[in-house]
Short mmCIF file of C-alpha atoms in Angstrom, two decimals:
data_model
loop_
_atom_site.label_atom_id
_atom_site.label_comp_id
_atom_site.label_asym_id
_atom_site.label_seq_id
_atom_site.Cartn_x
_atom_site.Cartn_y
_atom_site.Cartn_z
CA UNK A 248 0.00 0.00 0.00
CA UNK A 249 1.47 3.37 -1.09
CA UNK A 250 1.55 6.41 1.43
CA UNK A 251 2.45 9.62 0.45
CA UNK A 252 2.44 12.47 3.23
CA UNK A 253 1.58 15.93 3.26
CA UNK A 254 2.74 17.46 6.02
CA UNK A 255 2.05 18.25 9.22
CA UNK A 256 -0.26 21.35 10.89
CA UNK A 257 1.35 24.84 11.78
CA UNK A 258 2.10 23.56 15.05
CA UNK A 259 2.87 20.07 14.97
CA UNK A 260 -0.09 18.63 16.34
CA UNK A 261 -1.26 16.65 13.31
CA UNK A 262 -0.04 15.31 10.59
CA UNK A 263 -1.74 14.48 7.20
CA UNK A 264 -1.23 11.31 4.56
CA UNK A 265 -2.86 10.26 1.56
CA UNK A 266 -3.20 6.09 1.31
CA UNK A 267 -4.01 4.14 -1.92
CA UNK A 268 -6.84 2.55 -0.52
CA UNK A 269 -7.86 4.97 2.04
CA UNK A 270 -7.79 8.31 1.14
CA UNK A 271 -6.56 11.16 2.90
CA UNK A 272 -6.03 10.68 6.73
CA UNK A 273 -5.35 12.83 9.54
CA UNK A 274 -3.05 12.04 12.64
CA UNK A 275 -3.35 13.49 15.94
CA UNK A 276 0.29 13.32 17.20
CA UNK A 277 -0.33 13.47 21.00
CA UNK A 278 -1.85 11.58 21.81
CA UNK A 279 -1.34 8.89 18.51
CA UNK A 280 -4.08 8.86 16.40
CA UNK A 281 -6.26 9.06 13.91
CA UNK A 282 -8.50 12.43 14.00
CA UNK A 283 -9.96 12.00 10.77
CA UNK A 284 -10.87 10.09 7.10
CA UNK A 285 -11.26 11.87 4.15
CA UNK A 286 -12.66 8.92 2.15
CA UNK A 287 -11.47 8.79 -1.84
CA UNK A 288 -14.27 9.09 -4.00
CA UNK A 289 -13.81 6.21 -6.67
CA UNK A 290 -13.19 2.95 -6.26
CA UNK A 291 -10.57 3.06 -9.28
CA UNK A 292 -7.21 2.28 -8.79
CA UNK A 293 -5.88 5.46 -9.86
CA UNK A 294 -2.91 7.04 -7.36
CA UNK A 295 -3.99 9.38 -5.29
CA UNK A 296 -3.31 12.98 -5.40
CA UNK A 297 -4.12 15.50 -2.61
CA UNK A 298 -3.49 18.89 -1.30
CA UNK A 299 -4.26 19.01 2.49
CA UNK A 300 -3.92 22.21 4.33
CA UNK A 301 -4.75 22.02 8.23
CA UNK A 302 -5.54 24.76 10.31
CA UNK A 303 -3.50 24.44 13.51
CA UNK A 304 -6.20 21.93 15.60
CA UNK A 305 -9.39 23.09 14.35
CA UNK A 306 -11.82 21.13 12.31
CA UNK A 307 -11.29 23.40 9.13
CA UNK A 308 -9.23 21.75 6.23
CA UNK A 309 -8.71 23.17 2.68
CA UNK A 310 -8.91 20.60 0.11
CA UNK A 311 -7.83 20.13 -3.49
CA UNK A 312 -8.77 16.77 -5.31
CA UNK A 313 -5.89 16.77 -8.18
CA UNK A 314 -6.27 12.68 -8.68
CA UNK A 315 -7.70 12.77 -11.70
CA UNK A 316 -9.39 15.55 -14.04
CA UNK A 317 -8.20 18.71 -14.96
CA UNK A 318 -11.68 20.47 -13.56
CA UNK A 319 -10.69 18.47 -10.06
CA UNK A 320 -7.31 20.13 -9.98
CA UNK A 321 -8.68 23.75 -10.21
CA UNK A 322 -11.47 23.06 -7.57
CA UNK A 323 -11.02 23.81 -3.67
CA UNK A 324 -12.86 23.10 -1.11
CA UNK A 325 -13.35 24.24 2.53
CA UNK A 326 -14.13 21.27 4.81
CA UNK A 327 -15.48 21.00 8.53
CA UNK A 328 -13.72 18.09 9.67
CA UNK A 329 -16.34 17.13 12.61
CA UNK A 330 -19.52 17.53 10.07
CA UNK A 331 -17.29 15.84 7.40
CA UNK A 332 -19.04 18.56 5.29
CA UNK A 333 -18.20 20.73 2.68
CA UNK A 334 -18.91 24.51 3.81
CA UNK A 335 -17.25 26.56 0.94
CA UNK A 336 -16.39 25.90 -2.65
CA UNK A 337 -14.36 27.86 -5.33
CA UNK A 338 -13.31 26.86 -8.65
CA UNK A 339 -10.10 28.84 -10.54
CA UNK A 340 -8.78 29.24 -13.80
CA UNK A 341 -5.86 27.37 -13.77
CA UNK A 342 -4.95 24.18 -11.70
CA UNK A 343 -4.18 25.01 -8.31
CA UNK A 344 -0.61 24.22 -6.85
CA UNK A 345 -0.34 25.05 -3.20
CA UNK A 346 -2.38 26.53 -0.29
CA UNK A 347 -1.37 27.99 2.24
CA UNK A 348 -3.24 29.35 5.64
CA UNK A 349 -3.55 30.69 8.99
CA UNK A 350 -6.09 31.69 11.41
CA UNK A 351 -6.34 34.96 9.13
CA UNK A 352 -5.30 34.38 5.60
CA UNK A 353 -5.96 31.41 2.99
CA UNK A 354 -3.46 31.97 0.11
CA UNK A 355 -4.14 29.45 -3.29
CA UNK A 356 -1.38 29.58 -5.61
CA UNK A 357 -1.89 28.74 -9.74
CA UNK A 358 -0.02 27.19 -11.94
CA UNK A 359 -0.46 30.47 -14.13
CA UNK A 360 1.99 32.07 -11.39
CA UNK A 361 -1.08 33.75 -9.95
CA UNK A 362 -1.72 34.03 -5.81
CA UNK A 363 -5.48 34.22 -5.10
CA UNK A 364 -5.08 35.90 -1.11
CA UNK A 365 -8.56 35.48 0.83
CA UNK A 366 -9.56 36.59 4.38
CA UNK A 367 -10.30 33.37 5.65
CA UNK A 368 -13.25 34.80 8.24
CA UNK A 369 -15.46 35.27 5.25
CA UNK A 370 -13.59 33.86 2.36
CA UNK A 371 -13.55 37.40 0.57
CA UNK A 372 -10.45 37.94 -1.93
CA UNK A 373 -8.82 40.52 -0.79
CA UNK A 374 -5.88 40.27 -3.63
CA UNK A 375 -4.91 38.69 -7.24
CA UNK A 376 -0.72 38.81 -7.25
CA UNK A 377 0.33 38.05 -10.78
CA UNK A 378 3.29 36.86 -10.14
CA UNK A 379 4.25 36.44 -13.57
CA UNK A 380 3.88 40.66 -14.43
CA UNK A 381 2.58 42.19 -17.29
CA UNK A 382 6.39 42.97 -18.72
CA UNK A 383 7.05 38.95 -18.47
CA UNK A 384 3.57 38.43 -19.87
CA UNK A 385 4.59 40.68 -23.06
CA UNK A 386 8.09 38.45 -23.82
CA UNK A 387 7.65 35.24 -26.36
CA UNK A 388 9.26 33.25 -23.28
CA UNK A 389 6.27 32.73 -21.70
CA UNK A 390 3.60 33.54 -24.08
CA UNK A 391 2.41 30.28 -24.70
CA UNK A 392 3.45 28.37 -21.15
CA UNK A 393 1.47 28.42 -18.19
CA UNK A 394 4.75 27.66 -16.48
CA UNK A 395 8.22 27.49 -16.36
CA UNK A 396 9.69 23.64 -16.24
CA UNK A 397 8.50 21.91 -13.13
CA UNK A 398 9.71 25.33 -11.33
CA UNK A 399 6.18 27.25 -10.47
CA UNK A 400 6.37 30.18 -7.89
CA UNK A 401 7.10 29.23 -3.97
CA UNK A 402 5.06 31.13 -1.37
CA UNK A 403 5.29 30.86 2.72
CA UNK A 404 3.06 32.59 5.05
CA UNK A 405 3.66 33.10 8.79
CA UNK A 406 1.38 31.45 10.92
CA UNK A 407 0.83 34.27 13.60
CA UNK A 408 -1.76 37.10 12.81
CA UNK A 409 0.47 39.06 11.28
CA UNK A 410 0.33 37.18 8.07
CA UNK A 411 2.98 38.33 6.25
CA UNK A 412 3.45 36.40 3.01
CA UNK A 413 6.81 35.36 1.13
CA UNK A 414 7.11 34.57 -2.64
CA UNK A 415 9.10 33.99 -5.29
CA UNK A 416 9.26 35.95 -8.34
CA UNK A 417 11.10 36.85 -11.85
CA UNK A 418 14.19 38.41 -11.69
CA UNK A 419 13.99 41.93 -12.63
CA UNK A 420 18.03 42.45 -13.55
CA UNK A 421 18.02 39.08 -15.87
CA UNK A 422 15.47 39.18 -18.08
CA UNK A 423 16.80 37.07 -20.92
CA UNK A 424 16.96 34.18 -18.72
CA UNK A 425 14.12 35.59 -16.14
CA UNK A 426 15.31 32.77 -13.02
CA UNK A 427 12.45 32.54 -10.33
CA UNK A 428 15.15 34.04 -7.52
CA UNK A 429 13.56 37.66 -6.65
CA UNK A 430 11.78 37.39 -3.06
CA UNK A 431 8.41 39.55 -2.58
CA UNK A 432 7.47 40.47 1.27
CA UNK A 433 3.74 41.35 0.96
CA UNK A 434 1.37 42.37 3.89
CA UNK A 435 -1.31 39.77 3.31
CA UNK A 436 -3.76 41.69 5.79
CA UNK A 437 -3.15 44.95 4.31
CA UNK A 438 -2.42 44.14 1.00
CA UNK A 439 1.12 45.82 0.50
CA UNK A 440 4.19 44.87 -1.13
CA UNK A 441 6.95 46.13 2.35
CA UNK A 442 9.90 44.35 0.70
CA UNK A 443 11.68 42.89 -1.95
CA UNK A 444 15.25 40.99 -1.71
CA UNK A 445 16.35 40.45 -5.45
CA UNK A 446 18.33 37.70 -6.57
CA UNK A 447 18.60 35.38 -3.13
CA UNK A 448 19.82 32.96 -5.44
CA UNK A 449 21.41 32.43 -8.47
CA UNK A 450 19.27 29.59 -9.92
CA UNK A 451 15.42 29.72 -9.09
CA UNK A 452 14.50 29.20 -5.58
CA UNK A 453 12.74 26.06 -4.86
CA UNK A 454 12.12 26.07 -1.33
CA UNK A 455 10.95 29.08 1.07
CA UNK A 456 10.07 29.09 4.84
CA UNK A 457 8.73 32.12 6.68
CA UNK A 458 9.18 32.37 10.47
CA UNK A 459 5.86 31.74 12.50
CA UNK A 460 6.44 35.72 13.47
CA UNK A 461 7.04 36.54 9.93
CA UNK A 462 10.39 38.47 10.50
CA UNK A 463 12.41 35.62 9.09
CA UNK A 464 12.66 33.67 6.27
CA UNK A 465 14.48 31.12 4.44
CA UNK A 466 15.49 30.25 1.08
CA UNK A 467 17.15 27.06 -1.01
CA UNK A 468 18.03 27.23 -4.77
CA UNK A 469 17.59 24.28 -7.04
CA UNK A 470 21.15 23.22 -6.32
CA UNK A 471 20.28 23.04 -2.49
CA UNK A 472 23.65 23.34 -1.06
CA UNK A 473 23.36 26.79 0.70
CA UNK A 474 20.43 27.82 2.67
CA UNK A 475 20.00 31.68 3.15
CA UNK A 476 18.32 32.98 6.24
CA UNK A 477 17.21 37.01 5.92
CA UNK A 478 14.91 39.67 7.95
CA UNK A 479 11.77 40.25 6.20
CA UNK A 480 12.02 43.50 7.21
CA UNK A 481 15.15 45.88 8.74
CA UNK A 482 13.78 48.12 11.22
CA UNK A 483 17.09 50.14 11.26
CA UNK A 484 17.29 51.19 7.53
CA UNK A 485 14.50 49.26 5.30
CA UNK A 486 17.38 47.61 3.59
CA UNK A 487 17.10 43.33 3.85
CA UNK A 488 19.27 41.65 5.72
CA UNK A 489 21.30 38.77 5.55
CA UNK A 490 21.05 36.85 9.12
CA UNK A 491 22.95 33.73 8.02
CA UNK A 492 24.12 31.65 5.08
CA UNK A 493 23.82 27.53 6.25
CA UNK A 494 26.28 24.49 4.07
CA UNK A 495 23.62 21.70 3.71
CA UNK A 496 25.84 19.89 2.12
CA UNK A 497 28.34 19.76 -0.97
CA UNK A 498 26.33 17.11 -2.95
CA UNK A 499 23.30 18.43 -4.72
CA UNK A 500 20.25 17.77 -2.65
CA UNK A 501 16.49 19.13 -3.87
CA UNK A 502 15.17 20.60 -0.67
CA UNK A 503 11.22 20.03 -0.36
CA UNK A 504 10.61 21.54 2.63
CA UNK A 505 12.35 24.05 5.80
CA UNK A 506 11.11 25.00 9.12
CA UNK A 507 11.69 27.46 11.88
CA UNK A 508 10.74 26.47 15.46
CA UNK A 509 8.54 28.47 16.96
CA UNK A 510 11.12 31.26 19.10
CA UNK A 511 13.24 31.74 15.52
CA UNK A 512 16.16 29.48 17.06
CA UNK A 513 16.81 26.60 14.89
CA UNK A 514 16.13 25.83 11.45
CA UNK A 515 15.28 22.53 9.90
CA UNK A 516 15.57 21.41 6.31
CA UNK A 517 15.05 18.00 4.64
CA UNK A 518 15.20 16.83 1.10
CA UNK A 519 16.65 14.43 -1.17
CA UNK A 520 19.22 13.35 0.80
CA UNK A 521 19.77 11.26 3.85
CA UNK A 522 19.90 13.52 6.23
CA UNK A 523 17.67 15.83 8.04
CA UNK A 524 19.58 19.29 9.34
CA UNK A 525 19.33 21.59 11.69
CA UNK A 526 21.14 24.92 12.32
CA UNK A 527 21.45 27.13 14.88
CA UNK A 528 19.81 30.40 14.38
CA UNK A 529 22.00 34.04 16.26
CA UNK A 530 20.45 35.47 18.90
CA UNK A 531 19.00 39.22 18.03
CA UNK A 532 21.19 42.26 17.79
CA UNK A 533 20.30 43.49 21.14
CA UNK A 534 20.86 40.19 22.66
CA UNK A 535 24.34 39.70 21.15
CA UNK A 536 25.64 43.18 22.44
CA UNK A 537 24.04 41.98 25.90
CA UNK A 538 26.29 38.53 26.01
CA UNK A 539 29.31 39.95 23.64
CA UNK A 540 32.02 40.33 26.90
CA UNK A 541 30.41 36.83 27.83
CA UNK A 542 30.70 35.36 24.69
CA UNK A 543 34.54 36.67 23.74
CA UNK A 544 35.67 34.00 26.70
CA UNK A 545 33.96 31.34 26.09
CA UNK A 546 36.06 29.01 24.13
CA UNK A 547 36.44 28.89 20.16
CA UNK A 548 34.44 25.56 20.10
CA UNK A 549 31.40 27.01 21.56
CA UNK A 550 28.35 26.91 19.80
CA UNK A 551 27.60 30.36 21.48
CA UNK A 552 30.33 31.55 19.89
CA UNK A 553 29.82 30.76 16.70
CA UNK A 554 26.52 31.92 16.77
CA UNK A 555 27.27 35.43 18.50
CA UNK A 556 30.43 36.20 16.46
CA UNK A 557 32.49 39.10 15.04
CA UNK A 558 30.18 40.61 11.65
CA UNK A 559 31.20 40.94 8.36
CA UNK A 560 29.90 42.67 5.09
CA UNK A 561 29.47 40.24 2.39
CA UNK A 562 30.31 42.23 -0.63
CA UNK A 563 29.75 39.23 -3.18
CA UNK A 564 25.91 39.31 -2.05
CA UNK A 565 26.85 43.56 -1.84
CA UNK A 566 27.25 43.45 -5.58
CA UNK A 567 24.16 41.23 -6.37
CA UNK A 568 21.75 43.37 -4.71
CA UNK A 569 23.93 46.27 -6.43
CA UNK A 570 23.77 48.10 -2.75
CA UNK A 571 25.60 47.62 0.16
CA UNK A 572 23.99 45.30 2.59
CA UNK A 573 24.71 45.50 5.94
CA UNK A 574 25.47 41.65 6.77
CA UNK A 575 24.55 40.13 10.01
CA UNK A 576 25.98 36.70 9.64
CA UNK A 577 28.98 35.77 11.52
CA UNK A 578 32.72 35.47 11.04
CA UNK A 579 31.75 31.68 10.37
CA UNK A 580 30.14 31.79 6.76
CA UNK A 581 27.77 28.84 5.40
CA UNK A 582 27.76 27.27 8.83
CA UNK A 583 27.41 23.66 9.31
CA UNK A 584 24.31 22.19 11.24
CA UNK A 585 24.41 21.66 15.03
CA UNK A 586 22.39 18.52 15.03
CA UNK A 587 20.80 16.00 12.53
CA UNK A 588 19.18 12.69 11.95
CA UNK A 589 19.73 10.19 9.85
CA UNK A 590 16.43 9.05 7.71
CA UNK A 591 16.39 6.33 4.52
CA UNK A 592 17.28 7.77 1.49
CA UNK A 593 14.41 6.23 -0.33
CA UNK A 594 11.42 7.90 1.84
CA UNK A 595 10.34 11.26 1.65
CA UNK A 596 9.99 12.62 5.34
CA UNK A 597 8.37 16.01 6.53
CA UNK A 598 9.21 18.11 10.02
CA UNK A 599 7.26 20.11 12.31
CA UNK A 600 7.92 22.05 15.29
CA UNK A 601 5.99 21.76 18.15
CA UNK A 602 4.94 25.03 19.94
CA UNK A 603 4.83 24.15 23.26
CA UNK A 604 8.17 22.03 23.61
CA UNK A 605 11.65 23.11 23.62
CA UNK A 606 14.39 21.38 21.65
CA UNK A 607 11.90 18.88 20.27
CA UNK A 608 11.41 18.02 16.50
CA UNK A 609 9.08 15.90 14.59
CA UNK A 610 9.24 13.99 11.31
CA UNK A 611 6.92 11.69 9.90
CA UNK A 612 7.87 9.37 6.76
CA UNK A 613 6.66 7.79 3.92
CA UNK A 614 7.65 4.38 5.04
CA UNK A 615 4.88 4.87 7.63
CA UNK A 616 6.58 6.00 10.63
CA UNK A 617 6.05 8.87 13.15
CA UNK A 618 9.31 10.07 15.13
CA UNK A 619 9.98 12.61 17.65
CA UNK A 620 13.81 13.63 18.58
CA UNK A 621 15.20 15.57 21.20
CA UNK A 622 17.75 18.05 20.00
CA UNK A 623 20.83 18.14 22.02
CA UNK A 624 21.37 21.10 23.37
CA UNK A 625 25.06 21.91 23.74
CA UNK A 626 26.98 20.06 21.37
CA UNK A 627 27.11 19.12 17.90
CA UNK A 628 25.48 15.62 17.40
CA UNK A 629 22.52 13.02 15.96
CA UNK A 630 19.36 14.10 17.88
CA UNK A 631 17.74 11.09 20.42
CA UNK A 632 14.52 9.09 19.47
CA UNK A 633 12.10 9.61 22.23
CA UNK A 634 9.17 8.55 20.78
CA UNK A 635 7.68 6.82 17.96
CA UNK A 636 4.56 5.45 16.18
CA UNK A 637 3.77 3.91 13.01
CA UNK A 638 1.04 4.81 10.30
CA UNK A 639 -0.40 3.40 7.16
#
């Protein structure tokens, strides 16, 4: 029997998976369990093909049916999860990729580049975003495609109130070759562009994570070597700021999917490759100056150290923005991860961060098993199985 997962809630408390001869299912993670069926609807043998987005614990799921059909795939639906009923339908234009929510915004992203923003209270649309731009609409490149390669537009909201909402888009300085590697900051409540960080990236970005605050986010390029950690916003001087460049690896490794924990401290990223990573975040600006006569004796090995370290400006990334950016990242460029765990290579995992526990990461895998590790805390190392469960 085939599973293929879809990820867990904002907060880690459920999990979703789609089963050949089940349908899509949703896990309760403490305690272990299953919350809900969402039956298939044929009795073909067709695989199964889902999008699932939960809203943190509630009974409201968005839907897409992309199984089979081309009308299925541009259909979503709003679903109370204790009525089983369906409480709000809309069909688009194009087939839908992605959707994103939170308690205040539902986002639904085309494959026409398009981002459909909604206030969730009412389902109102509050804003079209064509990605795509009427001076990229006007070139013979993409005239006659509704997308570019398998490489569609990558959007992450935050999951506090704030909703602030983090896409990709075309590069404005290379339009010959027009690479998906400009990053948008848009207001989702208010409807306003606040930011834009051009060329993250050299290649097109294929992986972004917003912060559950919204004042971080991450980026990964196709390559997926180096993972880029910026402010949305800099408070100082409205210019974006580099926090921290990450070394995932030196292999290339397709990245499907980062995380932030919930106080902005540690990353998580897993993809293609064995191994799920997780780096060390620094401490805010104010916090740093607190500790710095603390953290100058502490010994070079220190993680403190390396994450409250001398600053640098990076004048490569300088030149690519074609403005000076004042860097925040430490003496220690592309830092290495500070703990990890060690999955099969031939299952597709996803990761969560619980809210309400410290140093504590879940995963939950395609070969039907649900983990939870503790992170260790002052040294570099594998994370410790605590707890597991198995699926199907």
């Amino acid at each position: 029997m085939a599973l293929k997962l879809l990820g867990f809630n904002q907060d880690a408390t459920c999990f979703s998976v789609i089963s050949s001869n089940k349908g899509v299912t949703i896990y309760n993670c403490d305690p272990f369990g299953k919350c809900f069926e969402l039956e298939k609807s044929t009795s073909n043998d067709e695989e199964l093909d889902f999008l699932v987005e939960m809203l943190f614990s509630t009974s409201l799921i968005a839907v897409v049916d992309k199984t089979i059909g081309a009308s299925k795939r541009k259909k979503l639906k709003i679903v109370n999860t204790k009525r089983k009923a369906t409480i709000c339908e809309l069909t688009f234009p194009h087939e839908i990729m992605d959707v994103i929510m939170n308690r205040k915004i539902i986002c639904v992203v085309l494959k026409s580049d398009q981002i459909f923003v909604y206030d969730i209270s009412c389902m109102k649309l509050l804003r079209t975003i064509d990605v795509r731009g009427e001076k990229l609409k006007s070139t013979s490149k993409f005239r006659n495609s509704e997308a570019v390669g398998d490489i569609g537009v990558r959007v992450s909201l935050s999951t506090d109130n704030n909703s602030i909402l983090c896409y990709s888009s075309y590069s404005k300085s290379d339009k010959e070759n027009a690479p998906l590697n400009d990053i948008v900051v848009f207001d989702a409540l208010k409807c306003i562009q606040i930011n834009v960080l051009p060329a993250v990236h050299q290649s097109n970005i294929v992986c972004i994570a917003c912060s559950p605050d919204g004042m971080l986010m991450a980026t990964a390029s196709e390559k997926g070597t180096i993972i880029r950690v910026f402010k949305t916003i800099d408070t100082e001087n409205d210019e974006p700021i580099l926090v921290n460049e990450f070394r995932r690896g030196s292999r290339p490794s397709r990245i499907s999917e980062m995380k932030f924990n919930h106080d902005n401290t540690l990353l998580a990223c897993v993809g293609e490759s064995d191994t799920i990573h997780i780096f060390a975040l620094p401490v805010t600006t104010t916090e740093a100056d607190a500790n710095e006569d603390d953290t100058l004796q502490q010994s070079s090995h220190s993680l403190s150290s390396s994450i409250n370290g001398l600053q640098y400006i990076s004048k490569g990334l300088a030149n690519r923005f074609g403005k000076i950016i004042v860097s925040k990242i430490p003496t220690q460029s592309q830092q290495r991860h500070v703990a990890y765990i060690k999955i099969p290579e031939n299952a597709k995992y996803r990761i969560g961060f619980p809210k309400d526990t410290t140093n504590t990461i879940h995963i939950c895998g395609e070969d039907g098993n649900y983990l939870v590790y503790s992170i260790p805390r002052n040294e570099v190392g594998p994370c410790t199985l605590v707890k597991s469960n198995t699926f199907d």
